[in-house]
């Protein structure tokens, strides 16, 4: 890279991650024309994407804060960091499961009200504690919706704590299926989970298919006094419906990492200020992984852990490289390779991978190639119908 590549952080990103960027990069939070953006939960939906933007790295899991379709249309890969914050979230889920079950949040808040009561405090504590008799989780049943990096960990650890666990995930990955304890009872109909469990922890992405997944129809199928833990996204739960369920006692407690004006006022709701991934370790893991993914893409065109591009990588051995992001339609690869041979260039290695409606091709070329030959090739590639973006790396 001849000039410095500009990285714009949109949130506070762990120094450990930012420090991985070499001297070829400039970290500038005020950049107006960055090559890449690195962020956490910053909402990019209302933001105009800079014309210079070539890649986005989400230091975290959820990407509902990023306009994925717009990025795909513009040929901008969005990366995330699968699993890098999963332990942090799991620890907070398990903590909250036990703490809410033992009425600890309410008890702790009540204890604060005793400030100023002087020597009466110990006596008031002993008299008042009967309001906060809780339940142990051992022997109870937990339902885990979504058995990905977080859900699988929560399910396995809940078993270790003596719970019975029912899991639901129609799209579970092979990797996660291997990691999940065989003692987790998997159901293929979410209603079976609803009717059996004492606690529900939801660990799915917020996408159109999951919006409002826990709503009146779902609450109506649950046992009375079920506890709901939401460390995924606020939009997964229908706020109006859960408000009613909390009033009526169908839902006994709602523990949310995503409070809003409505939930803050709801009965029996524990509000946590989105702390799931806020541990030093997780912030470092996510930032480092996002930085590595961005650098690999910017320097070699290889794609790892993108949510809108296919994973595609060729070992980078210094050959001049051309990458193309294009529509996933028949004959694309043959059109690309025939343009390469028409300008008398020889292919050393190539890969083509597809994801949904798009595909990504990496081609390594032989020899020293004149600037003008590259120019001619790129022009021809860009003329192919269905081509979105091309890049030359040398
Ligand atoms: N509170 C916090 O700070 C954090 C919250 N999150 C949230 O948690 C979510 C899950 O994170 P990970 O486990 O790391 O992601 P993941 O991608 O490893 O797991 C998500 C799982 O949900 C499953 N799934 C998708 N649609 C489903 C459906 N309709 N029903 C059941 N399962 C479905 C997928 O098959 C996958 O196994 C993220 O999308 C994010 O919104 C993630 C990290 C931190
Ligand atoms: O990774 C996720 O999906 C999270 O919700 C974590 O968000 P954060 O990076 O803590 O703003």
Short mmCIF file of C-alpha atoms in Angstrom, two decimals, residues 38-262:
data_model
loop_
_atom_site.label_atom_id
_atom_site.label_comp_id
_atom_site.label_asym_id
_atom_site.label_seq_id
_atom_site.Cartn_x
_atom_site.Cartn_y
_atom_site.Cartn_z
CA UNK A 38 -14.42 -0.25 12.85
CA UNK A 39 -17.31 -0.05 15.29
CA UNK A 40 -19.37 -1.65 18.04
CA UNK A 41 -23.04 -0.69 18.49
CA UNK A 42 -22.95 2.69 16.72
CA UNK A 43 -26.10 3.00 14.59
CA UNK A 44 -24.95 3.34 10.98
CA UNK A 45 -28.45 3.31 9.52
CA UNK A 46 -28.84 7.08 9.59
CA UNK A 47 -25.37 7.75 8.31
CA UNK A 48 -24.37 8.40 4.72
CA UNK A 49 -21.65 5.93 3.73
CA UNK A 50 -18.46 7.71 2.63
CA UNK A 51 -17.68 7.08 -1.06
CA UNK A 52 -14.19 5.97 -0.01
CA UNK A 53 -15.47 3.14 2.21
CA UNK A 54 -14.13 -0.33 1.31
CA UNK A 55 -14.84 -2.44 4.43
CA UNK A 56 -16.58 -2.42 7.82
CA UNK A 57 -15.44 -4.37 10.88
CA UNK A 58 -17.97 -4.92 13.68
CA UNK A 59 -16.06 -5.67 16.89
CA UNK A 60 -18.86 -7.87 18.19
CA UNK A 61 -21.58 -10.22 17.00
CA UNK A 62 -24.80 -8.35 16.19
CA UNK A 63 -24.88 -6.42 12.90
CA UNK A 64 -28.40 -5.02 13.02
CA UNK A 65 -26.83 -1.54 13.48
CA UNK A 66 -25.28 -1.74 10.00
CA UNK A 67 -27.16 -1.26 6.67
CA UNK A 68 -26.13 -4.63 5.25
CA UNK A 69 -28.14 -4.45 2.02
CA UNK A 70 -26.72 -1.05 1.14
CA UNK A 71 -23.20 -2.34 1.85
CA UNK A 72 -23.77 -5.41 -0.33
CA UNK A 73 -25.08 -3.28 -3.19
CA UNK A 74 -21.97 -1.12 -2.96
CA UNK A 75 -19.62 -4.12 -2.70
CA UNK A 76 -18.56 -3.32 0.87
CA UNK A 77 -17.91 -6.42 3.00
CA UNK A 78 -19.06 -6.27 6.62
CA UNK A 79 -17.09 -8.42 9.06
CA UNK A 80 -18.02 -9.43 12.60
CA UNK A 81 -16.19 -11.40 15.29
CA UNK A 82 -18.07 -14.65 15.89
CA UNK A 83 -17.68 -15.99 19.40
CA UNK A 84 -15.20 -13.32 20.52
CA UNK A 85 -17.57 -11.93 23.16
CA UNK A 86 -19.59 -15.10 23.80
CA UNK A 87 -17.99 -15.96 27.13
CA UNK A 88 -18.60 -12.44 28.44
CA UNK A 89 -22.29 -12.63 27.56
CA UNK A 90 -22.64 -16.16 28.91
CA UNK A 91 -21.17 -15.15 32.27
CA UNK A 92 -23.63 -12.27 32.58
CA UNK A 93 -26.56 -14.48 31.57
CA UNK A 94 -25.68 -17.10 34.20
CA UNK A 95 -25.12 -14.35 36.79
CA UNK A 96 -28.48 -12.80 35.99
CA UNK A 97 -30.25 -16.13 35.95
CA UNK A 98 -29.17 -16.86 39.50
CA UNK A 99 -29.35 -13.28 40.78
CA UNK A 100 -32.88 -12.71 39.45
CA UNK A 101 -34.06 -16.08 40.68
CA UNK A 102 -32.82 -15.26 44.17
CA UNK A 103 -34.44 -11.77 44.01
CA UNK A 104 -30.98 -10.31 44.47
CA UNK A 105 -31.45 -7.27 42.21
CA UNK A 106 -34.59 -6.27 44.13
CA UNK A 107 -33.01 -7.03 47.51
CA UNK A 108 -29.90 -5.00 46.74
CA UNK A 109 -32.02 -2.04 45.55
CA UNK A 110 -34.12 -2.27 48.74
CA UNK A 111 -31.03 -2.37 50.97
CA UNK A 112 -30.00 1.00 49.51
CA UNK A 113 -33.27 2.48 50.79
CA UNK A 114 -32.04 1.87 54.33
CA UNK A 115 -29.39 4.58 54.03
CA UNK A 116 -29.84 7.00 56.93
CA UNK A 117 -31.52 4.47 59.25
CA UNK A 118 -28.44 4.36 61.49
CA UNK A 119 -28.18 1.58 64.07
CA UNK A 120 -31.55 0.19 63.00
CA UNK A 121 -30.11 -1.09 59.72
CA UNK A 122 -29.18 -4.65 60.88
CA UNK A 123 -32.63 -5.11 62.48
CA UNK A 124 -34.43 -3.72 59.42
CA UNK A 125 -32.40 -6.07 57.20
CA UNK A 126 -33.48 -9.12 59.20
CA UNK A 127 -37.11 -8.01 59.20
CA UNK A 128 -37.14 -7.02 55.53
CA UNK A 129 -35.41 -10.00 53.99
CA UNK A 130 -38.57 -12.11 53.93
CA UNK A 131 -39.76 -10.01 50.95
CA UNK A 132 -36.95 -11.43 48.86
CA UNK A 133 -37.21 -15.18 49.22
CA UNK A 134 -36.10 -16.61 45.90
CA UNK A 135 -35.87 -19.90 44.10
CA UNK A 136 -32.84 -22.03 43.34
CA UNK A 137 -32.22 -22.83 39.69
CA UNK A 138 -31.12 -26.40 40.36
CA UNK A 139 -33.77 -28.81 39.14
CA UNK A 140 -35.60 -26.13 37.13
CA UNK A 141 -35.86 -26.08 33.36
CA UNK A 142 -34.18 -23.49 31.15
CA UNK A 143 -35.21 -22.95 27.53
CA UNK A 144 -32.49 -21.61 25.28
CA UNK A 145 -33.63 -20.11 21.97
CA UNK A 146 -30.69 -19.91 19.56
CA UNK A 147 -27.83 -22.34 20.08
CA UNK A 148 -24.97 -20.33 18.58
CA UNK A 149 -21.78 -19.13 20.26
CA UNK A 150 -23.62 -17.71 23.27
CA UNK A 151 -26.68 -19.95 23.49
CA UNK A 152 -24.65 -23.18 23.36
CA UNK A 153 -22.38 -21.95 26.16
CA UNK A 154 -25.36 -20.89 28.30
CA UNK A 155 -27.04 -24.27 27.73
CA UNK A 156 -23.94 -26.28 28.65
CA UNK A 157 -23.20 -24.25 31.78
CA UNK A 158 -26.82 -24.34 32.97
CA UNK A 159 -26.62 -28.15 32.83
CA UNK A 160 -23.52 -28.01 35.01
CA UNK A 161 -25.51 -25.96 37.53
CA UNK A 162 -28.08 -28.74 37.79
CA UNK A 163 -30.74 -27.40 35.43
CA UNK A 164 -32.59 -29.31 32.76
CA UNK A 165 -32.10 -27.55 29.44
CA UNK A 166 -34.29 -27.48 26.35
CA UNK A 167 -32.76 -25.92 23.24
CA UNK A 168 -34.36 -24.64 20.03
CA UNK A 169 -32.43 -23.65 16.93
CA UNK A 170 -33.62 -24.82 13.52
CA UNK A 171 -30.45 -23.48 11.89
CA UNK A 172 -27.83 -24.73 14.36
CA UNK A 173 -24.36 -24.98 12.75
CA UNK A 174 -22.53 -28.30 12.66
CA UNK A 175 -19.79 -26.74 14.76
CA UNK A 176 -22.20 -25.73 17.51
CA UNK A 177 -24.04 -29.05 17.38
CA UNK A 178 -20.71 -30.71 18.24
CA UNK A 179 -20.09 -28.29 21.10
CA UNK A 180 -23.54 -28.64 22.60
CA UNK A 181 -23.87 -31.18 25.42
CA UNK A 182 -25.94 -34.20 24.48
CA UNK A 183 -27.87 -33.67 27.70
CA UNK A 184 -29.53 -30.61 26.14
CA UNK A 185 -32.93 -31.72 24.91
CA UNK A 186 -33.37 -30.26 21.44
CA UNK A 187 -36.88 -29.52 20.21
CA UNK A 188 -37.92 -28.74 16.65
CA UNK A 189 -41.04 -26.83 17.55
CA UNK A 190 -40.56 -23.73 19.70
CA UNK A 191 -43.98 -24.28 21.32
CA UNK A 192 -42.62 -27.41 23.02
CA UNK A 193 -40.00 -25.23 24.67
CA UNK A 194 -42.53 -22.55 25.65
CA UNK A 195 -44.77 -24.96 27.51
CA UNK A 196 -42.06 -26.81 29.46
CA UNK A 197 -39.67 -24.21 30.82
CA UNK A 198 -39.30 -22.08 33.96
CA UNK A 199 -36.73 -19.71 32.42
CA UNK A 200 -36.08 -18.63 28.83
CA UNK A 201 -32.84 -17.16 27.54
CA UNK A 202 -32.94 -15.89 23.96
CA UNK A 203 -29.77 -15.81 21.82
CA UNK A 204 -30.77 -15.15 18.23
CA UNK A 205 -29.90 -12.24 15.92
CA UNK A 206 -32.46 -9.50 15.39
CA UNK A 207 -33.59 -9.99 11.79
CA UNK A 208 -37.05 -9.60 10.23
CA UNK A 209 -37.83 -13.29 10.98
CA UNK A 210 -37.07 -12.93 14.72
CA UNK A 211 -38.54 -9.48 15.39
CA UNK A 212 -41.12 -9.80 18.18
CA UNK A 213 -40.49 -13.57 18.46
CA UNK A 214 -41.58 -13.41 22.09
CA UNK A 215 -45.07 -11.90 21.87
CA UNK A 216 -48.54 -12.50 23.29
CA UNK A 217 -49.00 -15.72 21.28
CA UNK A 218 -45.75 -17.02 22.77
CA UNK A 219 -46.45 -15.83 26.35
CA UNK A 220 -49.87 -17.48 26.22
CA UNK A 221 -48.17 -20.84 25.69
CA UNK A 222 -45.76 -20.47 28.62
CA UNK A 223 -46.12 -21.58 32.22
CA UNK A 224 -47.10 -18.85 34.67
CA UNK A 225 -44.25 -16.94 36.30
CA UNK A 226 -41.68 -17.76 33.62
CA UNK A 227 -38.52 -15.62 33.74
CA UNK A 228 -37.31 -14.18 30.43
CA UNK A 229 -33.67 -13.21 29.92
CA UNK A 230 -32.91 -11.07 26.89
CA UNK A 231 -29.24 -10.47 26.23
CA UNK A 232 -29.73 -10.42 22.46
CA UNK A 233 -31.71 -7.40 21.24
CA UNK A 234 -34.70 -5.41 22.51
CA UNK A 235 -36.67 -5.92 19.27
CA UNK A 236 -36.92 -9.67 19.82
CA UNK A 237 -39.53 -9.08 22.50
CA UNK A 238 -42.83 -7.30 21.91
CA UNK A 239 -42.71 -4.60 24.58
CA UNK A 240 -46.47 -4.05 24.77
CA UNK A 241 -47.18 -7.77 25.04
CA UNK A 242 -44.56 -8.40 27.71
CA UNK A 243 -45.87 -5.42 29.71
CA UNK A 244 -49.26 -7.16 29.87
CA UNK A 245 -47.69 -10.56 30.62
CA UNK A 246 -45.72 -9.01 33.49
CA UNK A 247 -48.87 -7.37 34.88
CA UNK A 248 -50.79 -10.63 34.66
CA UNK A 249 -47.94 -12.73 36.08
CA UNK A 250 -47.48 -14.98 33.04
CA UNK A 251 -44.00 -13.55 32.94
CA UNK A 252 -42.60 -13.31 36.47
CA UNK A 253 -39.49 -11.31 35.58
CA UNK A 254 -38.00 -9.76 32.49
CA UNK A 255 -34.25 -9.30 32.56
CA UNK A 256 -33.12 -7.16 29.65
CA UNK A 257 -29.73 -5.92 28.51
CA UNK A 258 -31.59 -3.49 26.20
CA UNK A 259 -33.74 -1.16 28.31
CA UNK A 260 -35.87 1.49 26.63
CA UNK A 261 -38.31 4.12 27.86
CA UNK A 262 -41.14 1.55 28.01
#
